[in-house]
Structures are given as structure tokens and as C-alpha cells.
Amino acid sequence: MDKTGYQSYIQEIRRFSLLSADEECALAKRIGEGDDAARIKLVKCNLRLVVSIARKFNTSQVSVMDLIQEGNLGLMTAASKYKTGFNTRFSTYAYSWIMQYMLRYLHNKCSCIALPHRKDELLRRIACAQSVLFQQTGHEPSVQELSVYLDIPVKALCDLCQFSYSVSSLDTECSDDSSTTVGDIITDMTYAPETLMMKEIRCKEIHDLISKLPEKEQLVICKRYNFDYERKPKTLRELSRILGVSAETVRQMEIRAIHHMRKSSVEIQ
């Protein structure tokens, strides 16, 4: 944390005195009439509230000044929406807005996988509901119980739960002798010996079938399907120039060769 910047900011906002309930009501009326100066004053006089909330978050992953900045955005939103008819002090009303902006910022900064804010908020509600129902019933709540408690359809609840995740290091030990880690027990899907073996067998069978064709038909099949591993397969016109025949003749040779290969493969089976 930039202590110098933080201390300078604290000294700066101390210039703005706290407001009484009557002063807040007066400013709220002026804001309702479109007075921007009143809204700015209401915000400035409550900047210390944002600082007090930000200091509750003890994390090294984000700067306190960044958190204060996000909280100030929530404070400005609250100031534009506050009305005297709410019958509550502005600090009480603004608290939830400030917390919402700070929590959203912390989630986006600290989460390994960022989720939309609405889905993240619903997942927190589900976690709280699970805790409450477990304390009440003594067992893990079912999806149906959560659906009734949260008033969320079962299907929507199941879809939301798919977004829940946990993060674990690949170096985390998962055996008593500390010799096996999470990374050791994850299947390596990049190496499949059975697939490689079947591919080699298939290639050998195809080459054996090609070797039984007449010489010119072997050339046509190898060049047309790149079995000789050139840069790219030859076209009918290119092969017609190589063999000194028409493109249609090459096409007929290709069809005849494929027919013979299919017939030979059936006889082998």
C-alpha cells in the first residue's frame, strides 16, 4: 500500500465535516430537484465512511486506495438515489452500495475464474442458505429444499451450481507420506498409446492395399491423398500433366483404384 498517498488522502477528506440528519434531508431534497452541488457535498461529507469500510478488508492482493476508489463509486451511486422518504440516515443507505462495489471489485481481482456479478451474488446466497438449512435440519439440504428456501426453480438452481468451483494447487499433497501431489494423479490426456497404435496399424493396412494396385493407380492414390507426404495433394489437372493423360482419365483411375481397395479390404476381413 502506498502509505504516503493514503495518508495524504485521509488528510484531504478530513476537511469535509460530518452532516446531521437534518442537513442530509435538506441535501436530499436539493438532489431530487437536480442540484449537482448538493450531491457532490453529500458525497464529500461521507468519504470517511468509505475509508472505514475499506479498512475492514485485510488483503494484500489489492490496494486499499483502489478499494476506496471503488467504494467511492458506490457512494456516488447511493447519493444519486437517496431520498428523504427512505426514513433512514444516508450512511445506513449508502453502506450496502459501497459494500456491493467493493465486493465486486475484490471478486474480479482475486477470483481465478471471473463470474458475472449476478451469478456470483446468487452463489453466495446459495452458500448462505446451505449453512442456514444445515443448522436447522442437521443434514445437507437437498436441491428441492434450497429451491423452496430461496424461491428459485430447481432447474435454475442446478444451472447456477454448475458455476461453483474451488481452486487447488497442483503441488498440494494428497497422500499420507507426502510423496503424491494433485498433479501426479491427473490423467495425461495428451498421450494415448492405444490411439497411436491403431493409427499405425491403419496406415500400414492402407499402404498394403495401395501396394496391390497397378503402378499408375498407386501414383494417383498417393498423389491425390498425399500418402507420399508432399506439401499438398495433387489436383487432377496436375496429375494429368505428370502421366500425360486427360484429367478425366486420372479421375477414372482414381475411382477404379478406390473400388479395388474397398474390395480387397472386404476380402481381408
XYZ file of N, CA and C in Angstrom:
807
model
N 0.845 -1.202 0.000
C 0.000 0.000 0.000
C 0.879 1.249 0.000
N 0.476 2.225 -0.799
C 1.189 3.498 -0.828
C 0.761 4.307 0.402
N 1.577 4.203 1.484
C 1.198 4.863 2.743
C 1.161 6.371 2.595
N 2.071 6.909 1.791
C 2.098 8.363 1.610
C 0.818 8.855 0.951
N 0.416 8.149 -0.123
C -0.822 8.526 -0.810
C -2.038 8.343 0.064
N -2.044 7.276 0.851
C -3.172 7.003 1.739
C -3.296 8.095 2.800
N -2.176 8.442 3.433
C -2.201 9.470 4.472
C -2.601 10.830 3.904
N -2.126 11.133 2.705
C -2.493 12.405 2.059
C -3.986 12.456 1.798
N -4.536 11.301 1.377
C -5.976 11.248 1.092
C -6.778 11.447 2.382
N -6.345 10.808 3.445
C -7.044 10.944 4.726
C -7.041 12.399 5.190
N -5.877 13.055 5.087
C -5.787 14.467 5.467
C -6.710 15.322 4.605
N -6.833 14.966 3.332
C -7.662 15.748 2.411
C -9.140 15.648 2.768
N -9.628 14.433 3.044
C -11.074 14.270 3.274
C -11.493 14.746 4.661
N -10.541 14.942 5.562
C -10.892 15.452 6.894
C -11.390 16.895 6.835
N -11.172 17.557 5.739
C -11.655 18.937 5.591
C -13.171 18.995 5.533
N -13.802 17.853 5.151
C -15.256 17.838 4.999
C -15.900 17.343 6.288
N -16.709 18.178 6.890
C -17.326 17.852 8.183
C -18.491 16.887 7.989
N -18.794 16.137 9.050
C -19.915 15.203 9.011
C -21.241 15.971 9.029
N -22.272 15.371 8.482
C -23.578 16.020 8.366
C -24.538 15.512 9.432
N -25.434 16.371 9.833
C -26.514 15.957 10.737
C -27.643 15.380 9.899
N -28.623 14.759 10.581
C -29.763 14.167 9.873
C -30.549 15.238 9.113
N -30.710 16.412 9.723
C -31.452 17.490 9.055
C -30.707 17.993 7.827
N -29.387 18.082 7.927
C -28.597 18.540 6.780
C -28.678 17.526 5.629
N -28.694 16.236 5.965
C -28.819 15.203 4.930
C -30.171 15.310 4.233
N -31.229 15.545 4.991
C -32.565 15.686 4.403
C -32.623 16.889 3.466
N -32.021 17.968 3.900
C -32.020 19.176 3.074
C -31.267 18.940 1.765
N -30.140 18.264 1.869
C -29.362 17.971 0.653
C -30.114 17.001 -0.259
N -30.799 16.014 0.343
C -31.554 15.042 -0.450
C -32.655 15.726 -1.247
N -33.317 16.712 -0.643
C -34.363 17.455 -1.350
C -33.782 18.224 -2.528
N -32.631 18.828 -2.306
C -31.978 19.575 -3.386
C -31.500 18.649 -4.501
N -31.034 17.465 -4.122
C -30.602 16.487 -5.135
C -31.793 16.054 -5.986
N -32.947 15.852 -5.311
C -34.162 15.484 -6.039
C -34.588 16.541 -7.033
N -34.202 17.785 -6.784
C -34.531 18.884 -7.683
C -33.465 19.081 -8.766
N -32.444 18.189 -8.759
C -31.414 18.259 -9.789
C -30.213 19.104 -9.437
N -29.991 19.349 -8.156
C -28.858 20.174 -7.722
C -27.602 19.307 -7.604
N -26.700 19.409 -8.564
C -25.465 18.616 -8.544
C -24.536 19.029 -7.407
N -24.546 20.303 -7.050
C -23.683 20.775 -5.964
C -24.056 20.094 -4.656
N -25.348 19.880 -4.437
C -25.804 19.205 -3.220
C -25.349 17.743 -3.214
N -25.421 17.098 -4.378
C -24.991 15.693 -4.467
C -23.482 15.574 -4.185
N -22.712 16.494 -4.730
C -21.262 16.479 -4.517
C -20.927 16.681 -3.038
N -21.648 17.585 -2.413
C -21.411 17.841 -0.989
C -21.754 16.616 -0.154
N -22.861 15.951 -0.477
C -23.258 14.751 0.266
C -22.199 13.662 0.128
N -21.634 13.548 -1.050
C -20.584 12.549 -1.286
C -19.328 12.905 -0.489
N -18.889 14.146 -0.585
C -17.640 14.556 0.077
C -17.720 14.402 1.587
N -18.881 14.680 2.135
C -19.011 14.600 3.590
C -19.123 13.162 4.099
N -19.191 12.198 3.179
C -19.286 10.793 3.591
C -18.111 9.954 3.065
N -17.067 10.624 2.613
C -15.895 9.896 2.119
C -15.224 9.083 3.226
N -15.311 9.588 4.465
C -14.689 8.860 5.583
C -15.402 7.529 5.837
N -16.691 7.455 5.489
C -17.424 6.194 5.626
C -16.811 5.126 4.720
N -16.464 5.516 3.500
C -15.854 4.575 2.557
C -14.522 4.068 3.096
N -13.720 4.969 3.660
C -12.418 4.579 4.206
C -12.589 3.583 5.352
N -13.558 3.840 6.222
C -13.764 2.950 7.376
C -14.184 1.552 6.913
N -14.969 1.470 5.835
C -15.381 0.161 5.313
C -14.207 -0.530 4.629
N -13.429 0.225 3.857
C -12.292 -0.357 3.133
C -11.266 -0.948 4.084
N -11.085 -0.331 5.250
C -10.081 -0.800 6.207
C -10.464 -2.139 6.830
N -11.717 -2.552 6.683
C -12.145 -3.852 7.206
C -11.649 -5.008 6.342
N -11.300 -4.707 5.087
C -10.816 -5.743 4.187
C -9.296 -5.823 4.310
N -8.827 -6.850 4.987
C -7.389 -7.014 5.191
C -6.862 -7.984 4.143
N -6.475 -7.486 2.991
C -5.960 -8.335 1.918
C -4.764 -7.666 1.264
N -3.788 -8.495 0.925
C -2.582 -7.980 0.272
C -2.693 -8.028 -1.240
N -3.803 -8.581 -1.741
C -3.950 -8.748 -3.178
C -4.388 -7.475 -3.877
N -4.993 -6.563 -3.142
C -5.456 -5.311 -3.748
C -4.999 -4.137 -2.888
N -4.876 -3.002 -3.515
C -4.501 -1.773 -2.806
C -5.720 -1.189 -2.097
N -5.499 -0.684 -0.882
C -6.590 -0.046 -0.143
C -7.118 1.161 -0.906
N -6.236 1.898 -1.564
C -6.662 3.064 -2.327
C -7.544 2.659 -3.505
N -7.229 1.522 -4.145
C -8.090 1.024 -5.230
C -9.452 0.640 -4.682
N -9.454 0.030 -3.506
C -10.713 -0.372 -2.874
C -11.534 0.861 -2.498
N -10.863 1.890 -1.990
C -11.548 3.138 -1.649
C -12.152 3.774 -2.895
N -11.418 3.724 -3.986
C -11.923 4.298 -5.238
C -13.197 3.598 -5.687
N -13.206 2.265 -5.589
C -14.414 1.520 -5.960
C -15.564 1.844 -5.007
N -15.233 1.958 -3.711
C -16.269 2.308 -2.739
C -16.840 3.684 -2.990
N -16.002 4.605 -3.451
C -16.485 5.955 -3.769
C -17.490 5.928 -4.919
N -17.298 4.995 -5.850
C -18.277 4.853 -6.941
C -19.627 4.416 -6.388
N -19.591 3.496 -5.417
C -20.839 3.083 -4.774
C -21.463 4.212 -3.987
N -20.617 5.028 -3.347
C -21.111 6.177 -2.587
C -21.809 7.179 -3.510
N -21.239 7.421 -4.675
C -21.855 8.366 -5.627
C -23.180 7.828 -6.158
N -23.229 6.504 -6.368
C -24.495 5.900 -6.810
C -25.567 6.064 -5.743
N -25.179 5.815 -4.492
C -26.128 5.961 -3.383
C -26.606 7.406 -3.257
N -25.709 8.381 -3.427
C -26.082 9.797 -3.308
C -27.093 10.199 -4.373
N -26.973 9.616 -5.569
C -27.905 9.980 -6.641
C -29.278 9.335 -6.457
N -29.352 8.276 -5.632
C -30.613 7.556 -5.451
C -31.284 7.843 -4.100
N -30.577 8.485 -3.189
C -31.096 8.693 -1.837
C -32.259 9.685 -1.828
N -33.285 9.339 -1.051
C -34.471 10.191 -0.926
C -34.852 10.309 0.558
N -35.448 11.423 0.896
C -35.839 11.645 2.299
C -36.921 10.667 2.740
N -37.675 10.144 1.787
C -38.755 9.211 2.117
C -38.261 7.864 2.606
N -36.964 7.598 2.516
C -36.431 6.325 2.986
C -36.450 6.217 4.509
N -36.566 7.370 5.188
C -36.615 7.395 6.662
C -35.408 6.695 7.300
N -34.257 6.929 6.759
C -33.025 6.374 7.321
C -31.869 7.322 7.038
N -30.836 7.237 7.849
C -29.665 8.075 7.618
C -28.982 7.668 6.317
N -28.343 8.617 5.688
C -27.696 8.343 4.407
C -26.589 7.297 4.545
N -25.846 7.328 5.650
C -24.753 6.372 5.839
C -25.274 4.932 5.857
N -26.448 4.748 6.472
C -27.049 3.409 6.507
C -27.443 2.955 5.112
N -28.034 3.877 4.346
C -28.453 3.537 2.981
C -27.243 3.299 2.078
N -26.204 4.134 2.232
C -25.039 4.057 1.342
C -24.169 2.844 1.641
N -24.256 2.308 2.850
C -23.383 1.202 3.241
C -23.475 0.024 2.269
N -24.701 -0.377 1.933
C -24.869 -1.538 1.054
C -24.327 -1.266 -0.348
N -24.488 -0.036 -0.834
C -23.968 0.309 -2.154
C -22.437 0.272 -2.160
N -21.839 0.805 -1.122
C -20.372 0.816 -1.024
C -19.844 -0.624 -0.947
N -20.473 -1.452 -0.123
C -20.056 -2.844 0.011
C -20.205 -3.590 -1.310
N -21.281 -3.329 -2.024
C -21.514 -4.012 -3.298
C -20.390 -3.726 -4.295
N -20.011 -2.478 -4.398
C -18.947 -2.105 -5.334
C -17.597 -2.690 -4.894
N -17.327 -2.669 -3.606
C -16.060 -3.217 -3.116
C -15.990 -4.727 -3.309
N -17.066 -5.424 -2.981
C -17.076 -6.880 -3.121
C -16.945 -7.294 -4.579
N -17.595 -6.551 -5.469
C -17.485 -6.852 -6.906
C -16.044 -6.680 -7.372
N -15.408 -5.625 -6.881
C -14.012 -5.372 -7.269
C -13.100 -6.467 -6.721
N -13.303 -6.862 -5.459
C -12.481 -7.909 -4.868
C -12.663 -9.232 -5.596
N -13.885 -9.534 -5.967
C -14.139 -10.793 -6.669
C -13.442 -10.823 -8.012
N -13.553 -9.731 -8.765
C -12.926 -9.685 -10.086
C -11.417 -9.711 -10.005
N -10.863 -9.145 -8.922
C -9.414 -9.091 -8.775
C -8.832 -10.375 -8.193
N -9.554 -10.993 -7.277
C -8.986 -12.120 -6.533
C -9.436 -13.481 -7.041
N -10.534 -13.546 -7.792
C -11.010 -14.835 -8.259
C -10.157 -15.337 -9.410
N -9.873 -16.646 -9.401
C -9.115 -17.233 -10.509
C -9.959 -17.274 -11.773
N -11.261 -17.481 -11.606
C -12.180 -17.513 -12.732
C -13.256 -16.464 -12.471
N -13.309 -15.449 -13.301
C -14.268 -14.364 -13.094
C -15.661 -14.796 -13.528
N -16.639 -14.549 -12.655
C -18.040 -14.826 -12.973
C -18.800 -13.509 -13.023
N -19.902 -13.483 -13.807
C -20.749 -12.282 -13.779
C -21.205 -11.994 -12.352
N -21.317 -10.714 -12.028
C -21.617 -10.327 -10.649
C -22.926 -10.933 -10.161
N -23.956 -10.971 -11.014
C -25.264 -11.507 -10.579
C -25.152 -12.985 -10.218
N -24.409 -13.741 -11.026
C -24.249 -15.170 -10.735
C -23.422 -15.369 -9.465
N -22.406 -14.556 -9.290
C -21.591 -14.655 -8.078
C -22.418 -14.338 -6.837
N -23.308 -13.347 -6.939
C -24.172 -12.974 -5.815
C -25.141 -14.112 -5.488
N -25.684 -14.757 -6.520
C -26.599 -15.875 -6.302
C -25.881 -17.069 -5.671
N -24.624 -17.295 -6.082
C -23.856 -18.388 -5.482
C -23.606 -18.130 -3.999
N -23.377 -16.873 -3.632
C -23.205 -16.541 -2.217
C -24.505 -16.766 -1.444
N -25.636 -16.439 -2.069
C -26.935 -16.681 -1.428
C -27.161 -18.173 -1.213
N -26.774 -18.972 -2.207
C -26.939 -20.425 -2.097
C -26.068 -20.964 -0.964
N -24.822 -20.474 -0.861
C -23.919 -20.929 0.204
C -24.476 -20.567 1.579
N -25.007 -19.362 1.707
C -25.608 -18.943 2.987
C -26.828 -19.801 3.323
N -27.656 -20.073 2.304
C -28.853 -20.891 2.519
C -28.476 -22.304 2.941
N -27.426 -22.862 2.346
C -26.975 -24.199 2.727
C -26.547 -24.232 4.190
N -25.857 -23.177 4.621
C -25.412 -23.110 6.015
C -26.594 -23.009 6.972
N -27.573 -22.144 6.626
C -28.743 -21.954 7.494
C -29.556 -23.231 7.594
N -29.825 -23.877 6.446
C -30.634 -25.100 6.448
C -29.916 -26.250 7.153
N -28.594 -26.291 7.039
C -27.845 -27.345 7.735
C -27.970 -27.184 9.247
N -27.910 -25.937 9.719
C -28.052 -25.686 11.154
C -29.460 -26.009 11.632
N -30.450 -25.788 10.767
C -31.840 -26.034 11.164
C -32.209 -27.512 11.120
N -31.715 -28.229 10.103
C -32.141 -29.614 9.886
C -31.111 -30.641 10.334
N -29.840 -30.237 10.421
C -28.802 -31.180 10.823
C -28.277 -32.043 9.700
N -28.684 -31.777 8.468
C -28.167 -32.534 7.326
C -27.998 -31.575 6.139
N -27.220 -32.025 5.165
C -27.002 -31.202 3.986
C -28.315 -31.028 3.231
N -28.732 -29.796 2.938
C -30.014 -29.577 2.270
C -30.010 -30.096 0.842
N -31.149 -30.626 0.414
C -31.294 -31.094 -0.962
C -31.568 -29.912 -1.885
N -31.516 -30.168 -3.181
C -31.789 -29.116 -4.162
C -33.226 -28.619 -4.012
N -34.145 -29.543 -3.729
C -35.549 -29.153 -3.561
C -35.733 -28.242 -2.344
N -35.026 -28.540 -1.252
C -35.118 -27.706 -0.054
C -34.547 -26.314 -0.299
N -33.422 -26.266 -1.005
C -32.836 -24.970 -1.351
C -33.751 -24.188 -2.269
N -34.399 -24.900 -3.194
C -35.313 -24.235 -4.137
C -36.461 -23.558 -3.405
N -37.029 -24.247 -2.424
C -38.141 -23.679 -1.646
C -37.655 -22.514 -0.786
N -36.488 -22.674 -0.148
C -35.964 -21.653 0.763
C -35.612 -20.364 0.008
N -35.020 -20.512 -1.173
C -34.563 -19.345 -1.937
C -35.592 -18.853 -2.955
N -36.664 -19.637 -3.133
C -37.685 -19.293 -4.128
C -37.059 -19.192 -5.537
N -36.239 -20.203 -5.843
C -35.599 -20.296 -7.160
C -35.979 -21.653 -7.752
N -36.400 -21.713 -9.022
C -36.748 -23.002 -9.634
C -35.590 -24.004 -9.563
N -35.934 -25.285 -9.449
C -34.920 -26.330 -9.294
C -33.939 -26.320 -10.460
N -34.456 -26.205 -11.690
C -33.576 -26.230 -12.865
C -32.598 -25.053 -12.836
N -33.116 -23.847 -12.511
C -32.240 -22.676 -12.441
C -31.185 -22.843 -11.348
N -31.585 -23.488 -10.239
C -30.652 -23.711 -9.135
C -29.545 -24.678 -9.546
N -29.914 -25.733 -10.269
C -28.910 -26.695 -10.739
C -27.950 -26.037 -11.733
N -28.487 -25.179 -12.598
C -27.635 -24.473 -13.559
C -26.653 -23.551 -12.845
N -27.125 -22.889 -11.785
C -26.259 -21.982 -11.030
C -25.139 -22.745 -10.329
N -25.466 -23.913 -9.784
C -24.471 -24.686 -9.041
C -23.333 -25.156 -9.937
N -23.567 -25.211 -11.240
C -22.502 -25.601 -12.161
C -21.409 -24.552 -12.227
N -21.732 -23.310 -11.848
C -20.738 -22.240 -11.873
C -19.849 -22.246 -10.633
N -20.239 -23.012 -9.605
C -19.447 -23.048 -8.378
C -18.167 -23.840 -8.620
N -17.066 -23.362 -8.084
C -15.790 -24.045 -8.273
C -14.888 -23.803 -7.074
N -13.902 -24.646 -6.934
C -12.866 -24.455 -5.922
C -11.514 -24.570 -6.611
N -10.510 -23.953 -6.037
C -9.180 -23.924 -6.643
C -8.199 -24.625 -5.723
N -7.370 -25.481 -6.296
C -6.357 -26.186 -5.527
C -5.057 -26.199 -6.316
N -3.956 -26.079 -5.625
C -2.651 -26.089 -6.282
C -2.311 -27.499 -6.754
N -1.634 -27.594 -7.906
C -1.202 -28.896 -8.411
C -0.147 -29.521 -7.502
N 0.485 -28.699 -6.678
C 1.526 -29.196 -5.767
C 0.976 -29.603 -4.406
N -0.345 -29.536 -4.240
C -0.950 -29.930 -2.966
C -0.751 -31.421 -2.721
N -0.279 -31.786 -1.528
C -0.043 -33.190 -1.198
C -1.365 -33.890 -0.922
N -1.520 -35.098 -1.464
C -2.785 -35.822 -1.289
C -2.560 -37.245 -0.792
N -1.423 -37.492 -0.160
C -1.146 -38.806 0.428
C -0.497 -38.613 1.789
N -0.578 -39.660 2.608
C -0.058 -39.568 3.967
C 1.460 -39.430 3.997
N 2.134 -40.042 3.038
C 3.590 -39.988 3.048
C 4.155 -38.769 2.323
N 3.258 -37.863 1.891
C 3.646 -36.595 1.249
C 4.426 -36.797 -0.053
N 4.268 -37.962 -0.681
C 5.002 -38.230 -1.915
C 4.167 -38.024 -3.166
N 2.852 -37.941 -3.011
C 1.949 -37.798 -4.149
C 1.246 -36.450 -4.090
N 1.226 -35.751 -5.201
C 0.546 -34.456 -5.288
C -0.662 -34.569 -6.208
N -1.471 -33.514 -6.218
C -2.652 -33.491 -7.095
C -2.235 -33.639 -8.554
N -1.132 -32.993 -8.923
C -0.664 -33.078 -10.305
C -0.284 -34.484 -10.715
N 0.159 -35.325 -9.745
C 0.579 -36.691 -10.065
C -0.591 -37.597 -10.435
N -1.789 -37.291 -9.913
C -2.918 -38.198 -10.132
C -3.852 -37.720 -11.241
N -3.526 -36.596 -11.876
C -4.339 -36.120 -13.002
C -3.952 -36.888 -14.257
N -4.925 -37.435 -14.942
C -4.670 -38.223 -16.141
C -4.094 -37.363 -17.254
N -3.030 -37.858 -17.880
C -2.429 -37.169 -19.017
C -3.179 -37.569 -20.278
N -4.068 -36.684 -20.740
C -4.895 -36.984 -21.915
C -4.165 -36.717 -23.224
N -2.945 -36.157 -23.147
C -2.213 -35.844 -24.382
C -1.513 -37.078 -24.946
N -1.344 -38.130 -24.128
C -0.660 -39.327 -24.605
C -1.624 -40.497 -24.550
N -1.934 -41.069 -25.724
C -2.845 -42.204 -25.811
C -2.190 -43.284 -26.657
N -1.456 -44.230 -26.048
C -0.742 -45.252 -26.810
C -1.658 -46.118 -27.670
N -2.887 -46.395 -27.167
C -3.804 -47.219 -27.955
C -4.175 -46.525 -29.257
N -4.435 -45.212 -29.161
C -4.805 -44.458 -30.366
C -3.647 -44.414 -31.354
N -2.434 -44.205 -30.842
C -1.265 -44.175 -31.720
C -1.049 -45.525 -32.397
N -1.226 -46.612 -31.645
C -1.051 -47.947 -32.210
C -2.075 -48.217 -33.307
N -3.349 -47.866 -33.048
C -4.391 -48.079 -34.054
C -4.127 -47.250 -35.306
N -3.606 -46.039 -35.115
C -3.283 -45.193 -36.264
C -2.173 -45.813 -37.107
N -1.141 -46.371 -36.442
C -0.050 -47.014 -37.171
C -0.540 -48.246 -37.923
N -1.411 -49.032 -37.278
C -1.953 -50.227 -37.932
C -2.789 -49.843 -39.144
N -3.616 -48.783 -38.987
C -4.458 -48.342 -40.090
C -3.621 -47.865 -41.283
N -2.554 -47.108 -40.972
C -1.680 -46.615 -42.055
C -1.001 -47.773 -42.778
N -0.559 -48.784 -42.018
C 0.100 -49.940 -42.636
C -0.871 -50.697 -43.541
N -2.121 -50.861 -43.075
C -3.118 -51.577 -43.885
C -3.410 -50.820 -45.179
N -3.499 -49.482 -45.093
C -3.770 -48.683 -46.295
C -2.609 -48.802 -47.288
N -1.388 -48.725 -46.769
C -0.222 -48.847 -47.659
C -0.152 -50.243 -48.283
N -0.547 -51.269 -47.536
C -0.577 -52.621 -48.098
C -1.598 -52.712 -49.230
N -2.756 -52.075 -49.054
C -3.787 -52.086 -50.104
C -3.304 -51.330 -51.340
N -2.622 -50.208 -51.118
C -2.120 -49.418 -52.244
C -1.059 -50.199 -53.027
N -0.235 -50.965 -52.283
C 0.844 -51.705 -52.951
C 0.324 -52.774 -53.903
N -0.955 -53.187 -53.758
C -1.541 -54.215 -54.629
C -2.125 -53.626 -55.914
N -2.126 -52.289 -56.022
C -2.674 -51.625 -57.206
C -1.634 -51.576 -58.314
N -2.104 -51.415 -59.562
C -1.165 -51.172 -60.661
C -0.341 -49.915 -60.390
N 0.809 -49.822 -61.031
C 1.762 -48.752 -60.737
C 1.161 -47.363 -60.894
N 0.441 -47.135 -62.001
C -0.115 -45.800 -62.252
C -1.210 -45.453 -61.243
N -2.006 -46.452 -60.890
C -3.060 -46.197 -59.904
C -2.455 -45.930 -58.517
N -1.345 -46.603 -58.199
C -0.628 -46.296 -56.957
C -0.202 -44.834 -56.936
N 0.346 -44.390 -58.074
C 0.793 -42.998 -58.167
C -0.366 -42.031 -57.962
N -1.497 -42.319 -58.596
C -2.663 -41.440 -58.492
C -3.156 -41.348 -57.047
N -3.308 -42.492 -56.361
C -3.799 -42.500 -54.981
C -2.826 -41.788 -54.050
N -1.533 -42.074 -54.197
C -0.532 -41.448 -53.317
C -0.492 -39.940 -53.500
N -0.580 -39.492 -54.774
C -0.504 -38.058 -55.031
C -1.809 -37.341 -54.680
N -2.938 -38.002 -54.937
C -4.232 -37.357 -54.678
C -4.507 -37.220 -53.184
N -4.065 -38.199 -52.375
C -4.357 -38.194 -50.938
C -3.107 -37.971 -50.088
N -2.033 -37.565 -50.778
C -0.805 -37.140 -50.099
C -0.217 -38.237 -49.210
N -0.272 -39.491 -49.666
C 0.338 -40.580 -48.906
C 1.864 -40.559 -49.004
N 2.394 -39.796 -49.938
C 3.848 -39.666 -50.002
C 4.328 -38.425 -49.238
N 3.379 -37.785 -48.496
C 3.694 -36.695 -47.561
C 4.396 -35.515 -48.236
N 3.872 -35.106 -49.404
C 4.357 -33.888 -50.030
C 3.683 -32.692 -49.374
N 3.945 -31.503 -49.860
C 3.415 -30.301 -49.229
C 1.893 -30.258 -49.273
N 1.313 -30.711 -50.406
C -0.139 -30.744 -50.525
C -0.533 -31.743 -51.601
N -1.759 -32.263 -51.561
C -2.201 -33.231 -52.575
C -2.201 -32.615 -53.984
N -2.026 -33.471 -54.983
C -2.045 -33.030 -56.375
C -3.479 -32.964 -56.883
N -3.731 -32.039 -57.786
C -5.043 -31.944 -58.426
C -5.097 -32.891 -59.617
N -6.314 -33.108 -60.125
C -6.471 -33.969 -61.309
C -5.689 -33.406 -62.493
N -5.707 -32.106 -62.654
C -5.006 -31.471 -63.779
C -3.486 -31.644 -63.641
N -2.966 -31.507 -62.407
C -1.525 -31.685 -62.199
C -1.100 -33.119 -62.488
N -1.922 -34.086 -62.066
C -1.596 -35.489 -62.339
C -1.723 -35.816 -63.818
N -2.660 -35.150 -64.492
C -2.805 -35.401 -65.935
C -1.553 -34.977 -66.687
N -0.909 -33.912 -66.228
C 0.335 -33.467 -66.865
C 1.482 -34.442 -66.553
N 1.508 -34.972 -65.329
C 2.566 -35.911 -64.950
C 2.450 -37.219 -65.742
N 1.219 -37.732 -65.892
C 1.001 -39.016 -66.562
C 0.817 -38.882 -68.068
N 0.604 -37.665 -68.552
C 0.418 -37.448 -69.986
C -0.937 -37.908 -70.490
N -1.956 -37.852 -69.607
C -3.325 -38.234 -69.980
C -4.265 -37.106 -69.592
N -5.545 -37.248 -69.915
C -6.517 -36.214 -69.577
C -6.891 -36.284 -68.102
N -7.453 -35.190 -67.613
C -7.883 -35.142 -66.214
C -8.999 -36.145 -65.952
N -9.873 -36.348 -66.967
C -10.959 -37.307 -66.809
C -10.420 -38.721 -66.670
N -9.358 -39.026 -67.412
C -8.734 -40.356 -67.303
C -8.162 -40.565 -65.906
N -7.529 -39.523 -65.362
C -6.999 -39.612 -63.995
C -8.127 -39.852 -63.003
N -9.245 -39.159 -63.185
C -10.392 -39.337 -62.286
C -10.907 -40.765 -62.336
N -10.988 -41.347 -63.552
C -11.447 -42.728 -63.696
C -10.463 -43.697 -63.030
N -9.154 -43.397 -63.137
C -8.143 -44.234 -62.488
C -8.297 -44.179 -60.969
N -8.593 -42.999 -60.447
C -8.794 -42.847 -59.001
C -9.993 -43.645 -58.531
N -11.104 -43.546 -59.261
C -12.319 -44.279 -58.893
C -12.063 -45.785 -58.936
N -11.384 -46.234 -59.968
C -11.097 -47.659 -60.121
C -10.182 -48.152 -58.990
N -9.194 -47.351 -58.634
C -8.276 -47.742 -57.564
C -8.994 -47.844 -56.223
N -9.854 -46.883 -55.925
C -10.606 -46.903 -54.660
C -11.520 -48.119 -54.612
N -12.147 -48.454 -55.752
C -13.026 -49.634 -55.817
C -12.239 -50.905 -55.523
N -11.046 -51.020 -56.097
C -10.224 -52.201 -55.861
C -9.784 -52.289 -54.408
N -9.445 -51.148 -53.805
C -9.022 -51.144 -52.404
C -10.156 -51.543 -51.475
N -11.363 -51.072 -51.751
C -12.506 -51.446 -50.933
C -12.786 -52.943 -51.064
N -12.715 -53.443 -52.252
C -12.958 -54.861 -52.477
C -11.933 -55.716 -51.763
N -10.650 -55.276 -51.819
C -9.584 -56.033 -51.150
C -9.741 -56.008 -49.629
N -10.179 -54.839 -49.074
C -10.352 -54.731 -47.630
C -11.469 -55.636 -47.130
N -12.535 -55.801 -47.930
C -13.640 -56.691 -47.555
C -13.167 -58.143 -47.580
N -12.368 -58.496 -48.563
C -11.864 -59.875 -48.662
C -10.949 -60.209 -47.493
N -10.176 -59.215 -47.022
C -9.263 -59.452 -45.905
C -10.056 -59.713 -44.629
N -11.145 -58.927 -44.440
C -11.976 -59.107 -43.247
C -12.692 -60.441 -43.237
